[in-house]
Amino acid sequence: MIITLKKNAPQEEVDRLYENFEEKGLQVNIIQGANFNVFGLVGDTSQISDRDILANEWVENVQRVSAPYKLANRMFHPEDTIVNVGGVKVGGNEKIVIIGGPCSIESKEQIVRIGKEVKDCGADMIRGGAYKPRTSPYSFQGLGYQGLLDMADAREETGLPIVSEVMSADKVDEFVENVDLVQIGARNMQNFDLLKAVGHINKPVLLKRGMSATIEDWIMSAEYIMANGNPNVIMCERGIRTFEKYTRNTMDLAVIPIIKEKTHLPIIIDPSHATGDWKLIEPMSLAAIAAGADGLIIEVHDQPECAWSDGAQSLKPEKFKQLIEKARVVAKAVGRDL
Ligand code: PEP
Ligand code: MN
């Protein structure tokens, strides 16, 4: 961190700041310039807030030279993290993973049936929501705990790992017992108590990007989970809010190489929520794989017009199967298996 002090800063202020940083365990290097004095701080500056330092009237400018995240940072962990989800490996140069299933679990019969269908199409995992974050309180809110139990039956019947979204810290135990991958939804990306709670579990976490989150906000949320003891985080881009209304969200493809450059974590893409339109799922999926994504999570329903949520952005199984076949060709072109 580089702190520029005004030249006329009183010596006692300079000494006070110097001691303050030293007390925090940092090494302080001073450069005396013609117009400014500069402090170069060496050490772990992650606990220091640049904005708070600027509150000192003698400080002209503060610049971070390293990112505020450490555990997620590729600089300190150059090799790719490979996350094991119930035996399915995600990240590194592993096979690209495909996750499919309905937005909401509607009944045991429905999740078992669609689970078998997505397996037959070539999926590696099954998705399904039991607790649903709905914009309207009058919309279907999910089957709750019973939904998780129903989905566990789909795992029994197919042998595929299952992923579902947890919405509150007090429900985390239900997920630890019943699912293989615990999803944090876009709306909860900065629910810090929930992030801490899933930091304490021994199940991998799928961390969706908040709809208005910057890349740094999102990585800091991964850092929360990792700093609380859980290194098994998979990032998931699901589209962000922009001025464009034609699609439900704007899918940010560039985050794939950026997350891979800045962090060592796997990243998968959710083209269903990113676009809101089943017709856009296939082209966006192919683009995501070409850009280096480690997987896709796609809403699949055999009767999308009757789905209890998100039917418009759900693929029918046959379309899902076609997508996987095309995606395999793109994966091969970029040196990955699928
Ligand atoms: C979902 O996956 O069903 C979901 C609600 O996603 P998001 O949090 O990305 O909106
Ligand atoms: Mn959905």
mmCIF file of C-alpha atoms and ligand atoms in Angstrom:
data_model
loop_
_atom_site.group_PDB
_atom_site.id
_atom_site.type_symbol
_atom_site.label_atom_id
_atom_site.label_comp_id
_atom_site.label_asym_id
_atom_site.label_seq_id
_atom_site.Cartn_x
_atom_site.Cartn_y
_atom_site.Cartn_z
ATOM 1 C CA MET A 1 0.000 0.000 0.000
ATOM 2 C CA ILE A 2 1.336 3.438 -0.928
ATOM 3 C CA ILE A 3 0.269 6.441 1.158
ATOM 4 C CA THR A 4 1.084 9.932 -0.031
ATOM 5 C CA LEU A 5 1.250 12.563 2.729
ATOM 6 C CA LYS A 6 1.049 16.294 2.193
ATOM 7 C CA LYS A 7 4.488 17.935 2.393
ATOM 8 C CA ASN A 8 3.373 20.331 5.120
ATOM 9 C CA ALA A 9 2.058 17.516 7.315
ATOM 10 C CA PRO A 10 3.219 18.235 10.902
ATOM 11 C CA GLN A 11 6.016 15.910 12.033
ATOM 12 C CA GLU A 12 3.961 14.642 15.008
ATOM 13 C CA GLU A 13 1.191 13.559 12.590
ATOM 14 C CA VAL A 14 3.722 11.757 10.388
ATOM 15 C CA ASP A 15 5.220 10.016 13.470
ATOM 16 C CA ARG A 16 1.773 9.056 14.748
ATOM 17 C CA LEU A 17 0.781 7.474 11.431
ATOM 18 C CA TYR A 18 4.148 5.715 11.212
ATOM 19 C CA GLU A 19 3.744 4.176 14.695
ATOM 20 C CA ASN A 20 0.163 3.244 13.970
ATOM 21 C CA PHE A 21 1.182 1.163 10.947
ATOM 22 C CA GLU A 22 4.140 -0.390 12.755
ATOM 23 C CA GLU A 23 1.822 -1.442 15.593
ATOM 24 C CA LYS A 24 -0.259 -3.285 12.984
ATOM 25 C CA GLY A 25 2.837 -5.340 12.137
ATOM 26 C CA LEU A 26 3.630 -3.524 8.903
ATOM 27 C CA GLN A 27 7.035 -2.417 7.685
ATOM 28 C CA VAL A 28 6.960 1.292 6.754
ATOM 29 C CA ASN A 29 9.374 2.611 4.123
ATOM 30 C CA ILE A 30 9.540 6.408 3.775
ATOM 31 C CA ILE A 31 10.394 8.268 0.597
ATOM 32 C CA GLN A 32 10.852 12.025 0.990
ATOM 33 C CA GLY A 33 9.922 13.921 -2.160
ATOM 34 C CA ALA A 34 10.013 17.598 -3.068
ATOM 35 C CA ASN A 35 6.272 18.065 -2.657
ATOM 36 C CA PHE A 36 5.076 14.976 -0.826
ATOM 37 C CA ASN A 37 6.242 12.326 1.628
ATOM 38 C CA VAL A 38 5.404 8.777 0.718
ATOM 39 C CA PHE A 39 4.908 5.763 2.997
ATOM 40 C CA GLY A 40 5.336 2.370 1.376
ATOM 41 C CA LEU A 41 3.647 -0.235 3.596
ATOM 42 C CA VAL A 42 4.936 -3.789 3.333
ATOM 43 C CA GLY A 43 3.042 -6.704 4.899
ATOM 44 C CA ASP A 44 -0.567 -7.801 5.233
ATOM 45 C CA THR A 45 -2.600 -4.650 4.611
ATOM 46 C CA SER A 46 -5.876 -6.536 4.208
ATOM 47 C CA GLN A 47 -7.135 -5.348 7.621
ATOM 48 C CA ILE A 48 -6.540 -1.687 6.721
ATOM 49 C CA SER A 49 -9.224 0.379 5.026
ATOM 50 C CA ASP A 50 -7.907 2.826 2.404
ATOM 51 C CA ARG A 51 -10.954 5.032 2.931
ATOM 52 C CA ASP A 52 -10.313 5.293 6.673
ATOM 53 C CA ILE A 53 -6.719 6.405 6.101
ATOM 54 C CA LEU A 54 -8.031 9.135 3.811
ATOM 55 C CA ALA A 55 -9.976 10.475 6.791
ATOM 56 C CA ASN A 56 -6.655 11.910 8.006
ATOM 57 C CA GLU A 57 -6.514 15.445 6.613
ATOM 58 C CA TRP A 58 -2.741 15.168 5.964
ATOM 59 C CA VAL A 59 -3.133 12.181 3.690
ATOM 60 C CA GLU A 60 -3.311 13.140 0.014
ATOM 61 C CA ASN A 61 -3.780 9.750 -1.606
ATOM 62 C CA VAL A 62 -3.851 6.004 -0.848
ATOM 63 C CA GLN A 63 -3.124 3.324 -3.407
ATOM 64 C CA ARG A 64 -3.366 -0.407 -2.988
ATOM 65 C CA VAL A 65 -0.798 -2.392 -4.888
ATOM 66 C CA SER A 66 -2.249 -5.779 -4.003
ATOM 67 C CA ALA A 67 -5.844 -7.012 -3.998
ATOM 68 C CA PRO A 68 -7.735 -7.037 -0.654
ATOM 69 C CA TYR A 69 -8.295 -10.790 -0.932
ATOM 70 C CA LYS A 70 -5.584 -13.262 -0.004
ATOM 71 C CA LEU A 71 -6.977 -16.809 0.142
ATOM 72 C CA ALA A 72 -8.768 -16.541 -3.201
ATOM 73 C CA ASN A 73 -5.826 -14.738 -4.813
ATOM 74 C CA ARG A 74 -4.013 -16.585 -7.590
ATOM 75 C CA MET A 75 -0.820 -14.711 -6.620
ATOM 76 C CA PHE A 76 -0.530 -16.695 -3.373
ATOM 77 C CA HIS A 77 -1.926 -19.955 -4.766
ATOM 78 C CA PRO A 78 -0.839 -20.311 -8.395
ATOM 79 C CA GLU A 79 -2.284 -23.774 -9.003
ATOM 80 C CA ASP A 80 -5.976 -24.197 -9.875
ATOM 81 C CA THR A 81 -8.280 -25.345 -7.080
ATOM 82 C CA ILE A 82 -10.216 -28.455 -8.029
ATOM 83 C CA VAL A 83 -13.425 -28.821 -6.034
ATOM 84 C CA ASN A 84 -14.752 -32.315 -5.437
ATOM 85 C CA VAL A 85 -18.558 -32.419 -5.420
ATOM 86 C CA GLY A 86 -19.640 -35.896 -4.330
ATOM 87 C CA GLY A 87 -16.973 -37.446 -6.570
ATOM 88 C CA VAL A 88 -17.381 -35.011 -9.504
ATOM 89 C CA LYS A 89 -14.297 -32.816 -9.900
ATOM 90 C CA VAL A 90 -14.772 -29.174 -10.912
ATOM 91 C CA GLY A 91 -11.964 -26.883 -12.116
ATOM 92 C CA GLY A 92 -8.373 -27.207 -13.273
ATOM 93 C CA ASN A 93 -8.185 -29.203 -16.446
ATOM 94 C CA GLU A 94 -10.911 -31.610 -15.308
ATOM 95 C CA LYS A 95 -13.849 -32.486 -17.491
ATOM 96 C CA ILE A 96 -16.323 -29.611 -17.940
ATOM 97 C CA VAL A 97 -19.295 -30.289 -15.664
ATOM 98 C CA ILE A 98 -22.921 -29.985 -16.695
ATOM 99 C CA ILE A 99 -25.590 -29.410 -14.062
ATOM 100 C CA GLY A 100 -29.250 -29.630 -15.081
ATOM 101 C CA GLY A 101 -32.614 -29.701 -13.390
ATOM 102 C CA PRO A 102 -35.715 -27.679 -12.656
ATOM 103 C CA CYS A 103 -35.715 -24.224 -11.118
ATOM 104 C CA SER A 104 -38.007 -25.519 -8.339
ATOM 105 C CA ILE A 105 -38.561 -28.965 -6.911
ATOM 106 C CA GLU A 106 -42.314 -29.449 -7.386
ATOM 107 C CA SER A 107 -42.744 -32.987 -6.016
ATOM 108 C CA LYS A 108 -40.667 -36.079 -5.390
ATOM 109 C CA GLU A 109 -42.005 -37.614 -8.582
ATOM 110 C CA GLN A 110 -41.040 -34.494 -10.595
ATOM 111 C CA ILE A 111 -37.456 -34.162 -9.316
ATOM 112 C CA VAL A 112 -36.765 -37.894 -9.653
ATOM 113 C CA ARG A 113 -38.217 -37.916 -13.195
ATOM 114 C CA ILE A 114 -36.327 -34.831 -14.392
ATOM 115 C CA GLY A 115 -33.190 -36.001 -12.539
ATOM 116 C CA LYS A 116 -33.238 -39.223 -14.557
ATOM 117 C CA GLU A 117 -33.856 -37.287 -17.768
ATOM 118 C CA VAL A 118 -30.900 -34.932 -17.251
ATOM 119 C CA LYS A 119 -28.709 -37.909 -16.393
ATOM 120 C CA ASP A 120 -29.709 -39.635 -19.636
ATOM 121 C CA CYS A 121 -28.795 -36.449 -21.514
ATOM 122 C CA GLY A 122 -25.277 -36.561 -20.022
ATOM 123 C CA ALA A 123 -25.481 -34.266 -16.974
ATOM 124 C CA ASP A 124 -23.013 -34.725 -14.095
ATOM 125 C CA MET A 125 -25.194 -33.199 -11.345
ATOM 126 C CA ILE A 126 -28.817 -32.305 -10.662
ATOM 127 C CA ARG A 127 -30.052 -28.868 -9.605
ATOM 128 C CA GLY A 128 -33.357 -27.990 -7.940
ATOM 129 C CA GLY A 129 -34.580 -25.293 -5.573
ATOM 130 C CA ALA A 130 -36.347 -26.178 -2.314
ATOM 131 C CA TYR A 131 -36.190 -22.702 -0.759
ATOM 132 C CA LYS A 132 -36.916 -20.158 -3.482
ATOM 133 C CA PRO A 133 -35.937 -16.482 -3.421
ATOM 134 C CA ARG A 134 -38.946 -15.017 -5.260
ATOM 135 C CA THR A 135 -39.438 -11.344 -6.068
ATOM 136 C CA SER A 136 -43.108 -11.587 -5.129
ATOM 137 C CA PRO A 137 -44.259 -12.943 -1.756
ATOM 138 C CA TYR A 138 -47.304 -14.367 -3.602
ATOM 139 C CA SER A 139 -45.195 -16.578 -5.896
ATOM 140 C CA PHE A 140 -44.402 -20.207 -5.069
ATOM 141 C CA GLN A 141 -41.819 -20.174 -2.279
ATOM 142 C CA GLY A 142 -40.569 -23.755 -2.634
ATOM 143 C CA LEU A 143 -41.317 -27.010 -0.834
ATOM 144 C CA GLY A 144 -38.734 -26.284 1.851
ATOM 145 C CA TYR A 145 -37.198 -29.169 3.794
ATOM 146 C CA GLN A 146 -39.473 -31.732 2.148
ATOM 147 C CA GLY A 147 -38.065 -30.613 -1.218
ATOM 148 C CA LEU A 148 -34.538 -31.387 -0.062
ATOM 149 C CA LEU A 149 -35.624 -34.869 1.040
ATOM 150 C CA ASP A 150 -37.320 -35.409 -2.335
ATOM 151 C CA MET A 151 -34.153 -34.317 -4.107
ATOM 152 C CA ALA A 152 -32.066 -36.692 -2.009
ATOM 153 C CA ASP A 153 -34.246 -39.441 -3.515
ATOM 154 C CA ALA A 154 -33.293 -38.186 -6.985
ATOM 155 C CA ARG A 155 -29.650 -38.637 -5.972
ATOM 156 C CA GLU A 156 -30.388 -42.171 -4.753
ATOM 157 C CA GLU A 157 -32.110 -43.053 -8.012
ATOM 158 C CA THR A 158 -29.503 -41.528 -10.341
ATOM 159 C CA GLY A 159 -26.245 -41.634 -8.387
ATOM 160 C CA LEU A 160 -25.647 -37.984 -9.363
ATOM 161 C CA PRO A 161 -24.639 -35.319 -6.808
ATOM 162 C CA ILE A 162 -27.273 -32.646 -6.097
ATOM 163 C CA VAL A 163 -27.133 -28.865 -5.703
ATOM 164 C CA SER A 164 -29.685 -26.606 -4.014
ATOM 165 C CA GLU A 165 -29.836 -23.059 -2.669
ATOM 166 C CA VAL A 166 -29.697 -22.234 1.040
ATOM 167 C CA MET A 167 -31.286 -18.893 1.926
ATOM 168 C CA SER A 168 -30.589 -18.524 5.635
ATOM 169 C CA ALA A 169 -27.903 -19.458 8.131
ATOM 170 C CA ASP A 170 -30.339 -21.357 10.377
ATOM 171 C CA LYS A 171 -31.052 -23.850 7.555
ATOM 172 C CA VAL A 172 -27.422 -24.674 6.740
ATOM 173 C CA ASP A 173 -27.515 -27.969 8.717
ATOM 174 C CA GLU A 174 -30.384 -29.265 6.550
ATOM 175 C CA PHE A 175 -28.188 -28.728 3.502
ATOM 176 C CA VAL A 176 -25.079 -30.302 5.021
ATOM 177 C CA GLU A 177 -27.122 -33.448 5.650
ATOM 178 C CA ASN A 178 -28.911 -33.625 2.328
ATOM 179 C CA VAL A 179 -27.061 -31.967 -0.575
ATOM 180 C CA ASP A 180 -23.614 -32.308 -2.157
ATOM 181 C CA LEU A 181 -23.143 -28.685 -3.260
ATOM 182 C CA VAL A 182 -24.619 -25.784 -1.291
ATOM 183 C CA GLN A 183 -25.685 -22.850 -3.468
ATOM 184 C CA ILE A 184 -25.591 -19.246 -2.308
ATOM 185 C CA GLY A 185 -27.960 -17.329 -4.573
ATOM 186 C CA ALA A 186 -27.367 -13.961 -6.213
ATOM 187 C CA ARG A 187 -29.567 -12.168 -3.674
ATOM 188 C CA ASN A 188 -27.553 -13.543 -0.769
ATOM 189 C CA MET A 189 -24.069 -13.015 -2.178
ATOM 190 C CA GLN A 190 -23.431 -10.378 0.477
ATOM 191 C CA ASN A 191 -25.368 -11.992 3.313
ATOM 192 C CA PHE A 192 -22.218 -12.110 5.418
ATOM 193 C CA ASP A 193 -23.706 -14.214 8.236
ATOM 194 C CA LEU A 194 -24.734 -16.819 5.667
ATOM 195 C CA LEU A 195 -21.268 -16.701 4.049
ATOM 196 C CA LYS A 196 -19.663 -17.243 7.467
ATOM 197 C CA ALA A 197 -22.042 -20.119 8.192
ATOM 198 C CA VAL A 198 -21.156 -21.959 4.966
ATOM 199 C CA GLY A 199 -17.503 -21.188 5.713
ATOM 200 C CA HIS A 200 -17.810 -23.558 8.663
ATOM 201 C CA ILE A 201 -19.212 -26.566 6.787
ATOM 202 C CA ASN A 202 -17.404 -29.396 5.050
ATOM 203 C CA LYS A 203 -19.479 -29.273 1.868
ATOM 204 C CA PRO A 204 -18.469 -27.312 -1.263
ATOM 205 C CA VAL A 205 -20.236 -24.023 -1.979
ATOM 206 C CA LEU A 206 -21.530 -22.652 -5.294
ATOM 207 C CA LEU A 207 -21.302 -18.876 -4.980
ATOM 208 C CA LYS A 208 -23.472 -16.988 -7.448
ATOM 209 C CA ARG A 209 -22.564 -13.439 -8.408
ATOM 210 C CA GLY A 210 -24.882 -10.798 -6.984
ATOM 211 C CA MET A 211 -26.875 -9.018 -9.652
ATOM 212 C CA SER A 212 -25.167 -5.689 -8.908
ATOM 213 C CA ALA A 213 -21.861 -7.021 -7.604
ATOM 214 C CA THR A 214 -18.517 -5.930 -8.978
ATOM 215 C CA ILE A 215 -15.956 -8.639 -9.602
ATOM 216 C CA GLU A 216 -14.073 -7.543 -6.479
ATOM 217 C CA ASP A 217 -17.269 -7.654 -4.330
ATOM 218 C CA TRP A 218 -17.873 -11.185 -5.578
ATOM 219 C CA ILE A 219 -14.327 -12.381 -4.900
ATOM 220 C CA MET A 220 -14.499 -10.806 -1.424
ATOM 221 C CA SER A 221 -17.595 -12.936 -0.750
ATOM 222 C CA ALA A 222 -15.609 -16.033 -1.747
ATOM 223 C CA GLU A 223 -12.879 -14.784 0.589
ATOM 224 C CA TYR A 224 -15.440 -14.675 3.449
ATOM 225 C CA ILE A 225 -16.233 -18.354 2.964
ATOM 226 C CA MET A 226 -12.565 -19.299 2.667
ATOM 227 C CA ALA A 227 -11.476 -17.152 5.622
ATOM 228 C CA ASN A 228 -14.005 -19.025 7.763
ATOM 229 C CA GLY A 229 -12.420 -22.354 6.894
ATOM 230 C CA ASN A 230 -14.014 -23.653 3.687
ATOM 231 C CA PRO A 231 -11.637 -23.622 0.682
ATOM 232 C CA ASN A 232 -14.099 -25.379 -1.641
ATOM 233 C CA VAL A 233 -15.792 -22.528 -3.473
ATOM 234 C CA ILE A 234 -17.052 -22.603 -7.064
ATOM 235 C CA MET A 235 -17.895 -19.218 -8.612
ATOM 236 C CA CYS A 236 -21.042 -18.901 -10.754
ATOM 237 C CA GLU A 237 -21.799 -16.036 -13.131
ATOM 238 C CA ARG A 238 -25.579 -15.649 -13.574
ATOM 239 C CA GLY A 239 -25.854 -12.274 -15.281
ATOM 240 C CA ILE A 240 -25.848 -8.762 -13.885
ATOM 241 C CA ARG A 241 -28.304 -5.863 -14.000
ATOM 242 C CA THR A 242 -27.613 -3.332 -16.706
ATOM 243 C CA PHE A 243 -29.753 -0.808 -18.596
ATOM 244 C CA GLU A 244 -30.599 -3.526 -21.140
ATOM 245 C CA LYS A 245 -34.076 -4.932 -20.613
ATOM 246 C CA TYR A 246 -34.262 -7.213 -23.621
ATOM 247 C CA THR A 247 -32.700 -10.042 -21.634
ATOM 248 C CA ARG A 248 -33.501 -10.763 -17.964
ATOM 249 C CA ASN A 249 -29.885 -9.943 -17.042
ATOM 250 C CA THR A 250 -26.704 -9.238 -18.979
ATOM 251 C CA MET A 251 -24.380 -12.213 -19.089
ATOM 252 C CA ASP A 252 -20.853 -11.036 -18.329
ATOM 253 C CA LEU A 253 -18.670 -13.393 -20.347
ATOM 254 C CA ALA A 254 -15.444 -11.524 -19.643
ATOM 255 C CA VAL A 255 -15.562 -12.551 -15.980
ATOM 256 C CA ILE A 256 -14.537 -16.075 -16.946
ATOM 257 C CA PRO A 257 -10.926 -15.225 -17.903
ATOM 258 C CA ILE A 258 -10.841 -12.489 -15.240
ATOM 259 C CA ILE A 259 -11.837 -14.828 -12.383
ATOM 260 C CA LYS A 260 -9.304 -17.340 -13.671
ATOM 261 C CA GLU A 261 -6.583 -14.717 -13.746
ATOM 262 C CA LYS A 262 -7.350 -13.151 -10.347
ATOM 263 C CA THR A 263 -8.270 -16.324 -8.449
ATOM 264 C CA HIS A 264 -7.535 -20.049 -8.516
ATOM 265 C CA LEU A 265 -11.219 -20.997 -8.102
ATOM 266 C CA PRO A 266 -13.369 -22.812 -10.671
ATOM 267 C CA ILE A 267 -16.071 -20.805 -12.444
ATOM 268 C CA ILE A 268 -19.284 -22.063 -13.996
ATOM 269 C CA ILE A 269 -21.994 -20.192 -15.919
ATOM 270 C CA ASP A 270 -25.770 -20.110 -15.483
ATOM 271 C CA PRO A 271 -27.137 -19.048 -18.889
ATOM 272 C CA SER A 272 -30.748 -19.621 -17.737
ATOM 273 C CA HIS A 273 -30.786 -16.811 -15.156
ATOM 274 C CA ALA A 274 -28.298 -14.758 -17.185
ATOM 275 C CA THR A 275 -30.652 -14.486 -20.167
ATOM 276 C CA GLY A 276 -34.136 -15.476 -18.979
ATOM 277 C CA ASP A 277 -34.829 -16.968 -22.403
ATOM 278 C CA TRP A 278 -34.478 -20.653 -23.320
ATOM 279 C CA LYS A 279 -33.565 -19.735 -26.911
ATOM 280 C CA LEU A 280 -30.420 -17.954 -25.714
ATOM 281 C CA ILE A 281 -29.194 -20.776 -23.469
ATOM 282 C CA GLU A 282 -27.414 -22.771 -26.151
ATOM 283 C CA PRO A 283 -25.433 -19.949 -27.813
ATOM 284 C CA MET A 284 -24.445 -18.490 -24.438
ATOM 285 C CA SER A 285 -23.401 -21.924 -23.158
ATOM 286 C CA LEU A 286 -21.155 -22.481 -26.175
ATOM 287 C CA ALA A 287 -19.621 -19.024 -25.737
ATOM 288 C CA ALA A 288 -18.988 -19.690 -22.040
ATOM 289 C CA ILE A 289 -17.145 -22.903 -22.777
ATOM 290 C CA ALA A 290 -15.108 -21.207 -25.492
ATOM 291 C CA ALA A 291 -14.158 -18.545 -22.937
ATOM 292 C CA GLY A 292 -12.870 -21.172 -20.493
ATOM 293 C CA ALA A 293 -15.783 -21.924 -18.138
ATOM 294 C CA ASP A 294 -15.418 -25.054 -15.997
ATOM 295 C CA GLY A 295 -19.093 -25.914 -16.247
ATOM 296 C CA LEU A 296 -22.692 -24.917 -16.882
ATOM 297 C CA ILE A 297 -25.760 -24.922 -14.649
ATOM 298 C CA ILE A 298 -28.940 -24.967 -16.724
ATOM 299 C CA GLU A 299 -32.625 -25.098 -15.859
ATOM 300 C CA VAL A 300 -34.289 -28.116 -17.463
ATOM 301 C CA HIS A 301 -37.978 -28.989 -17.312
ATOM 302 C CA ASP A 302 -39.948 -31.530 -19.323
ATOM 303 C CA GLN A 303 -43.041 -29.298 -19.313
ATOM 304 C CA PRO A 304 -41.580 -25.776 -19.120
ATOM 305 C CA GLU A 305 -44.947 -24.151 -19.821
ATOM 306 C CA CYS A 306 -46.283 -25.723 -16.607
ATOM 307 C CA ALA A 307 -43.161 -25.163 -14.454
ATOM 308 C CA TRP A 308 -43.828 -23.603 -11.039
ATOM 309 C CA SER A 309 -40.986 -21.121 -11.659
ATOM 310 C CA ASP A 310 -38.684 -20.005 -14.491
ATOM 311 C CA GLY A 311 -40.244 -22.126 -17.255
ATOM 312 C CA ALA A 312 -39.326 -19.508 -19.882
ATOM 313 C CA GLN A 313 -35.628 -20.033 -19.218
ATOM 314 C CA SER A 314 -35.790 -23.823 -18.964
ATOM 315 C CA LEU A 315 -34.741 -26.211 -21.706
ATOM 316 C CA LYS A 316 -36.674 -29.336 -22.566
ATOM 317 C CA PRO A 317 -34.530 -32.451 -22.098
ATOM 318 C CA GLU A 318 -34.078 -33.048 -25.828
ATOM 319 C CA LYS A 319 -32.780 -29.480 -26.331
ATOM 320 C CA PHE A 320 -30.522 -29.936 -23.298
ATOM 321 C CA LYS A 321 -29.102 -33.066 -24.864
ATOM 322 C CA GLN A 322 -28.437 -31.310 -28.178
ATOM 323 C CA LEU A 323 -26.701 -28.496 -26.306
ATOM 324 C CA ILE A 324 -24.395 -30.962 -24.534
ATOM 325 C CA GLU A 325 -23.461 -32.549 -27.841
ATOM 326 C CA LYS A 326 -22.564 -29.174 -29.382
ATOM 327 C CA ALA A 327 -20.766 -28.072 -26.227
ATOM 328 C CA ARG A 328 -18.581 -31.171 -26.445
ATOM 329 C CA VAL A 329 -17.259 -29.986 -29.823
ATOM 330 C CA VAL A 330 -16.461 -26.500 -28.473
ATOM 331 C CA ALA A 331 -14.824 -28.018 -25.365
ATOM 332 C CA LYS A 332 -12.567 -30.090 -27.586
ATOM 333 C CA ALA A 333 -11.605 -27.021 -29.612
ATOM 334 C CA VAL A 334 -10.374 -25.329 -26.422
ATOM 335 C CA GLY A 335 -8.572 -28.425 -25.151
ATOM 336 C CA ARG A 336 -11.112 -29.626 -22.595
ATOM 337 C CA ASP A 337 -13.187 -32.771 -22.254
ATOM 338 C CA LEU A 338 -16.889 -32.783 -21.629
HETATM 339 C C1 PEP B 1 -31.668 -20.287 -8.912
HETATM 340 O O1 PEP B 1 -30.604 -20.834 -9.229
HETATM 341 O O2 PEP B 1 -32.744 -20.888 -8.893
HETATM 342 C C2 PEP B 1 -31.668 -18.850 -8.574
HETATM 343 C C3 PEP B 1 -32.670 -18.293 -7.911
HETATM 344 O O3 PEP B 1 -30.603 -18.221 -9.052
HETATM 345 P P1 PEP B 1 -30.045 -16.714 -8.799
HETATM 346 O O4 PEP B 1 -29.703 -16.648 -7.345
HETATM 347 O O5 PEP B 1 -28.858 -16.658 -9.697
HETATM 348 O O6 PEP B 1 -31.137 -15.770 -9.205
HETATM 349 MN MN MN B 2 -34.650 -20.244 -11.422
#
